[in-house]
Short mmCIF file of C-alpha atoms in Angstrom, two decimals:
data_model
loop_
_atom_site.label_atom_id
_atom_site.label_comp_id
_atom_site.label_asym_id
_atom_site.label_seq_id
_atom_site.Cartn_x
_atom_site.Cartn_y
_atom_site.Cartn_z
CA MET A 1 11.72 -7.01 11.76
CA SER A 2 12.74 -10.15 10.12
CA GLY A 3 16.48 -10.50 9.62
CA ASN A 4 16.31 -11.05 5.93
CA LYS A 5 14.18 -7.89 5.22
CA LYS A 6 16.37 -5.85 7.56
CA ALA A 7 19.43 -6.95 5.79
CA LYS A 8 17.90 -6.11 2.40
CA ALA A 9 17.05 -2.63 3.53
CA LYS A 10 20.48 -2.06 4.87
CA SER A 11 22.00 -3.51 1.67
CA GLU A 12 19.94 -1.11 -0.50
CA GLN A 13 21.05 1.79 1.57
CA ALA A 14 24.75 0.78 1.36
CA LYS A 15 24.57 0.27 -2.44
CA GLY A 16 22.80 3.60 -2.82
CA LYS A 17 25.51 5.43 -0.83
CA ALA A 18 28.26 3.75 -2.92
CA LYS A 19 26.44 4.67 -6.17
CA GLU A 20 26.01 8.25 -5.04
CA ALA A 21 29.67 8.53 -4.08
CA VAL A 22 30.89 7.04 -7.37
CA GLY A 23 28.56 9.30 -9.30
CA ARG A 24 29.89 12.38 -7.46
CA VAL A 25 33.52 11.35 -8.08
CA VAL A 26 33.07 10.78 -11.82
CA GLY A 27 30.72 13.69 -12.26
CA ASN A 28 27.75 11.49 -13.30
CA GLU A 29 24.64 13.25 -11.93
CA SER A 30 22.33 10.50 -13.12
CA MET A 31 24.27 7.88 -11.15
CA GLU A 32 24.32 10.15 -8.12
CA ALA A 33 20.51 10.59 -8.28
CA LYS A 34 19.96 6.83 -8.66
CA GLY A 35 22.10 6.32 -5.58
CA ARG A 36 20.05 8.78 -3.57
CA ALA A 37 16.89 7.05 -4.77
CA GLU A 38 18.13 3.63 -3.73
CA GLN A 39 19.03 4.95 -0.31
CA ALA A 40 15.51 6.38 0.03
CA LYS A 41 14.02 3.10 -1.04
CA GLY A 42 16.03 1.20 1.60
CA ALA A 43 15.09 3.70 4.27
CA ALA A 44 11.45 3.39 3.40
CA ARG A 45 11.64 -0.40 3.50
CA GLN A 46 13.28 -0.28 6.87
CA ALA A 47 10.76 2.17 8.29
CA LYS A 48 7.92 -0.10 7.04
CA GLU A 49 9.40 -3.11 8.73
CA LYS A 50 9.96 -1.22 11.94
CA ALA A 51 6.32 -0.15 11.90
CA LYS A 52 5.26 -3.72 11.46
CA ASP A 53 7.38 -4.72 14.46
CA VAL A 54 5.81 -2.14 16.68
CA PHE A 55 2.29 -3.38 15.90
CA LYS A 56 3.25 -7.05 16.44
CA HIS A 57 4.27 -6.46 20.03
#
């Protein structure tokens, strides 16, 4: 997996976790849901890149 894409996936997951936590603390369900969605997007990106790596080798 290219370093840049891997970093982007991890960054999305981290931002999503932070958003979810803040949403939970302030009681904002919408922000919490957006955080979970961002985490899922990052995880999907990471899985896609890992699959590409498997087929390259």
